Coordinates of C-alpha atoms and ligand atoms in Angstrom, one line a residue:
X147 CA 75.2 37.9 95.7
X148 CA 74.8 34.8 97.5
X149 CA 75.7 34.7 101.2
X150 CA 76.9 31.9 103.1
X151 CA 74.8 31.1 105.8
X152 CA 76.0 30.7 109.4
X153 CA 79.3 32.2 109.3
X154 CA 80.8 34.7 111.2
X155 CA 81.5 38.3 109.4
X156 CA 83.6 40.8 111.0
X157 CA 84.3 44.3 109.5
X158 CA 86.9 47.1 110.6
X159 CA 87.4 50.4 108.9
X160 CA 90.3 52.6 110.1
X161 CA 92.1 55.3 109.3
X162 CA 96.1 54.4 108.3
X163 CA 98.2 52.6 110.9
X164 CA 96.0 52.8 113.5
X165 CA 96.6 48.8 114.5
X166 CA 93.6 47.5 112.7
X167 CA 95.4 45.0 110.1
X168 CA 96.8 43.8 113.4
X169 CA 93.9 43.3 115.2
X170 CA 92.5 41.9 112.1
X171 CA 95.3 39.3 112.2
X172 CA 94.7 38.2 115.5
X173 CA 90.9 38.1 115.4
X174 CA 91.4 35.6 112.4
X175 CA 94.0 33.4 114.2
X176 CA 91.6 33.2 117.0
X177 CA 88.3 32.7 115.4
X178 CA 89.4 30.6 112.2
X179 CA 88.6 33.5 109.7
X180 CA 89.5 34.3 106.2
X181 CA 91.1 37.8 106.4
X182 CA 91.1 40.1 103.6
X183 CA 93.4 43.5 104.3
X184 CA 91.2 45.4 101.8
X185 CA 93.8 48.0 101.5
X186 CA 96.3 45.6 100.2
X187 CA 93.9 45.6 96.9
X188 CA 93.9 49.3 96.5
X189 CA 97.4 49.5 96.9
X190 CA 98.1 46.7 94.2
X191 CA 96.3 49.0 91.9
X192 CA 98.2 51.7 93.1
X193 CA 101.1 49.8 92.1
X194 CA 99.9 49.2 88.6
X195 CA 99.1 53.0 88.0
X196 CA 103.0 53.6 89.1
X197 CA 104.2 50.5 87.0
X198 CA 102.2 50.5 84.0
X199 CA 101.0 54.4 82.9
X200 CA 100.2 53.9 79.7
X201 CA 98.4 51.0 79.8
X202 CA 96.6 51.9 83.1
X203 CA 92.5 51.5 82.1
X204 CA 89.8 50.0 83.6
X205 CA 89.8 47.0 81.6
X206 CA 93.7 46.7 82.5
X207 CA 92.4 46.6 86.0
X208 CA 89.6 44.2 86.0
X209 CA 92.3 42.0 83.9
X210 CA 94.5 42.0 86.7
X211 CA 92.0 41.7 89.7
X212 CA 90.3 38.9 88.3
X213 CA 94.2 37.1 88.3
X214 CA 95.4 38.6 91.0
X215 CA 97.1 35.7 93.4
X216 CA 96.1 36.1 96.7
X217 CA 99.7 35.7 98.1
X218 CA 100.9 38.4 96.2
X219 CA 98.9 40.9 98.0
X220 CA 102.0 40.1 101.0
X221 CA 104.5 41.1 98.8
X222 CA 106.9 43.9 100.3
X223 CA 106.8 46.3 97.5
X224 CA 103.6 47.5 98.4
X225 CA 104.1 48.3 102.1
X226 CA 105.9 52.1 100.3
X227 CA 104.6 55.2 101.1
X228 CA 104.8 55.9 97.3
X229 CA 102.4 53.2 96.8
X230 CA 99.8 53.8 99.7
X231 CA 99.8 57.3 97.9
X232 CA 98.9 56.0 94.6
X233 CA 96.3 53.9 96.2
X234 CA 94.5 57.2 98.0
X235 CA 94.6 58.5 94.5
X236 CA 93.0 55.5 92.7
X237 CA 90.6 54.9 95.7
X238 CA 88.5 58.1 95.1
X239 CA 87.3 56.4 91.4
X240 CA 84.2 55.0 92.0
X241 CA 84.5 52.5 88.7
X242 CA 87.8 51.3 90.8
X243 CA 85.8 50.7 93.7
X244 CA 83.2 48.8 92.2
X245 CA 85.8 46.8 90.5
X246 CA 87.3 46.0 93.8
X247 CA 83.8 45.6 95.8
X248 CA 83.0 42.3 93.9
X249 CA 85.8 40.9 94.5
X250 CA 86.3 41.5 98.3
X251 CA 82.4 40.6 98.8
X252 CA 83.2 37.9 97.3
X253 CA 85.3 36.9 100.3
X254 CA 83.7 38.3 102.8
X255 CA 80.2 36.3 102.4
X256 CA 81.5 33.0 100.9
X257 CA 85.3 32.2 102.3
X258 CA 86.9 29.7 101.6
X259 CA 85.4 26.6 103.1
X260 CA 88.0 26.3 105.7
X261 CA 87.3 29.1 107.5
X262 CA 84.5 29.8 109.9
X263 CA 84.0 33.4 108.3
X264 CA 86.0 36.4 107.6
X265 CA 87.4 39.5 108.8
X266 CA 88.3 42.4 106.7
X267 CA 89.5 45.8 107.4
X268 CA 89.8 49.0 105.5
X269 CA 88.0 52.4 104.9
X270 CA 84.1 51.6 103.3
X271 CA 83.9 48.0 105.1
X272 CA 81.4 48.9 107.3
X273 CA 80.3 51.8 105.4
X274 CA 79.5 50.1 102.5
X275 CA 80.8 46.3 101.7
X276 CA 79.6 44.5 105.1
X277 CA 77.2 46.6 106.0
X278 CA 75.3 43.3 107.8
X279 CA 78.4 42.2 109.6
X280 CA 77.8 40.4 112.9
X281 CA 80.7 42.7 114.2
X282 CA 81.8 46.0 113.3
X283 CA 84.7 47.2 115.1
X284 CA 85.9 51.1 114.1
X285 CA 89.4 51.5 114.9
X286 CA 91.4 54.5 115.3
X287 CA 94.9 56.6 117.2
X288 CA 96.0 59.8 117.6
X289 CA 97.6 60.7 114.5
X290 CA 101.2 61.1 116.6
X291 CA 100.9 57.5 117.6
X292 CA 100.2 56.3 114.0
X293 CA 102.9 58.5 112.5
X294 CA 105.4 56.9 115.1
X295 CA 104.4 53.0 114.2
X296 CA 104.6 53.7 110.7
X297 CA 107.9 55.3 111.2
X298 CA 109.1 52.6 113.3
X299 CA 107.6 50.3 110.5
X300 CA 109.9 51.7 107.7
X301 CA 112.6 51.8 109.7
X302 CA 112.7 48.4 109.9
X303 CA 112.0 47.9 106.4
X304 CA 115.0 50.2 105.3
X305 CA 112.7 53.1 103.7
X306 CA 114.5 56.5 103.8
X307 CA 111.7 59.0 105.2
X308 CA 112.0 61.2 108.2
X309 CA 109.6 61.4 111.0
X310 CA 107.7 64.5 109.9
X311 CA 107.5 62.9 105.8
X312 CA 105.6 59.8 107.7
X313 CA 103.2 62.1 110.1
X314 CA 102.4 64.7 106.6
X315 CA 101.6 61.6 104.7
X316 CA 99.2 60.0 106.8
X317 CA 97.9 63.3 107.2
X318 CA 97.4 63.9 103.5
X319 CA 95.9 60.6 103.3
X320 CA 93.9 60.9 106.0
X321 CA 92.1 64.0 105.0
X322 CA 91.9 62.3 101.3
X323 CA 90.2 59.3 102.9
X324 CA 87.9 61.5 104.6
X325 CA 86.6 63.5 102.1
X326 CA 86.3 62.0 98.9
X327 CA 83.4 61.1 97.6
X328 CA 83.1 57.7 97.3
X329 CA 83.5 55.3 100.2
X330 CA 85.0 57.9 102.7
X331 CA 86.3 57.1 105.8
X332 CA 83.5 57.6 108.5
X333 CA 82.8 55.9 111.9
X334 CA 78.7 54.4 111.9
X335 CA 76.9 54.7 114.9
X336 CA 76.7 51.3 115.0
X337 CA 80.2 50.2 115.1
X338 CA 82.3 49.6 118.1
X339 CA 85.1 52.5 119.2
X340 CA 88.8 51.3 119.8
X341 CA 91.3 53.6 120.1
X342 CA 94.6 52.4 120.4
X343 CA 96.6 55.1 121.2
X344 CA 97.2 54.0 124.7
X345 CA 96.4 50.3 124.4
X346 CA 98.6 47.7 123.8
X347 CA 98.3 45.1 121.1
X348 CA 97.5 42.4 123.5
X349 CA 95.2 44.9 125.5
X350 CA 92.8 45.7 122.5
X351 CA 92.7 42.3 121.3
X352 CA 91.3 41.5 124.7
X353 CA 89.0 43.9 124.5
X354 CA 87.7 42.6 121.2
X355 CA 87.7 39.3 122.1
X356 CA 85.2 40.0 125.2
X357 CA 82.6 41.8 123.0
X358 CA 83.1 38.7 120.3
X359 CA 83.1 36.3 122.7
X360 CA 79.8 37.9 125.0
X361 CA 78.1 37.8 121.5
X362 CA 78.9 34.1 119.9
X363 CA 78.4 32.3 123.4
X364 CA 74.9 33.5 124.0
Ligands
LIG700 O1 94.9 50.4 104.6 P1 96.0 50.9 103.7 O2 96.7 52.1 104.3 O3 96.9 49.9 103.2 O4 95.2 51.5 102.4 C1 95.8 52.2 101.4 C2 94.8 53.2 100.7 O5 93.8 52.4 100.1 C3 94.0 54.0 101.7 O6 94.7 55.2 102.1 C4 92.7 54.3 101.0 O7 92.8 55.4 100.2 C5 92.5 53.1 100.2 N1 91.5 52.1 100.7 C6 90.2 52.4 100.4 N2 89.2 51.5 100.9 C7 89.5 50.5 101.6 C8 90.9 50.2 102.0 C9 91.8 51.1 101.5 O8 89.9 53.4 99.8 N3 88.5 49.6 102.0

């Protein structure tokens, strides 16, 4: 694939809710990035699977991934835990991966012109999409800590789960992540650590900023 020279790449894997579509946010704001919340793609698939069963192939997938609108990807009905489920369960086949790999490396090397580069999080971004990314940040919180924002999350979103449902499912999909085969969640040796189980939102992004920052003015 052809790369776009002279921009900026940023990749994040985390594990879920661990604040890293957040810091994502904020690093794009800041440093005029295209951010892709690679997630967002997994669970759209997810979606179909729950949506469509019997039409659910791998052509019906490339179909939809090569119309998908971008905007769509911030619609609400993918934020359930029914649907992050379905996406852990479509993640772990590799033809869906590489289905989804050309399109978010698509992004992630040649953004749209307006931006100065892109950011993207997930699970295999540094692992295996960007694995020459000027920044690779690995983020990660106690699993208490992730449980309780994504509560607090669903709360606000009207979603009927307890407590314990949230911290079981995260732990399911954590361990899911982990393990599969293909793409699994790992941190590389040479990605940055931030754990934010004790840091505020504004704390870590200062944190990531002064690595950035240390790095693009030299
Ligand atoms: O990040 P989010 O929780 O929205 O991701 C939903 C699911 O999509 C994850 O649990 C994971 O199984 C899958 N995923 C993945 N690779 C990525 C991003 C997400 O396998 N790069």
């Amino acid at each position: 694939m052809k790369k776009k020279k002279d921009i900026i790449t940023v990749a994040i894997d985390s594990p879920a809710a661990a604040g890293a579509g957040t810091q994502a946010k904020l690093i794009s704001k800041y440093y005029k990035l295209f951010y892709l919340d690679t997630g967002k793609i997994y669970r759209y698939i997810g979606k179909l699977k729950l949506d469509n069963k019997k039409e659910f192939n791998y052509n019906f997938i490339k179909k939809k991934i090569r119309n998908i609108k971008l905007a769509y990807l911030k619609n609400k009905s993918l934020l359930s835990n029914e649907v992050a489920v379905s996406a852990s369960e479509i993640s772990k086949d590799k033809n869906i991966r590489n289905i989804v790999h050309k399109f978010q490396q698509k992004y992630a090397y040649n953004p749209p012109k307006k931006f100065k580069g892109s950011v993207l999080d997930g699970r295999d971004i540094i692992t295996v999409q960007v694995k020459d990314a000027m920044f690779k940040f690995f983020i990660t919180a106690s699993l208490n800590v992730r449980a309780k924002r994504r509560f607090a999350e669903y709360q606000k979103l009207n979603k009927k789960m307890t407590y314990n449902e949230v911290f079981k499912s995260l732990k399911n999909r954590d361990k899911s992540d982990r393990n599969r085969k293909y793409g699994p969640l790992k941190k590389t040796k040479d990605s940055i650590l931030i754990n934010t189980t004790k840091l505020s939102k504004k704390a870590c992004f200062k944190k990531i900023r002064a690595i950035m920052d240390k790095k693009l003015n030299n």
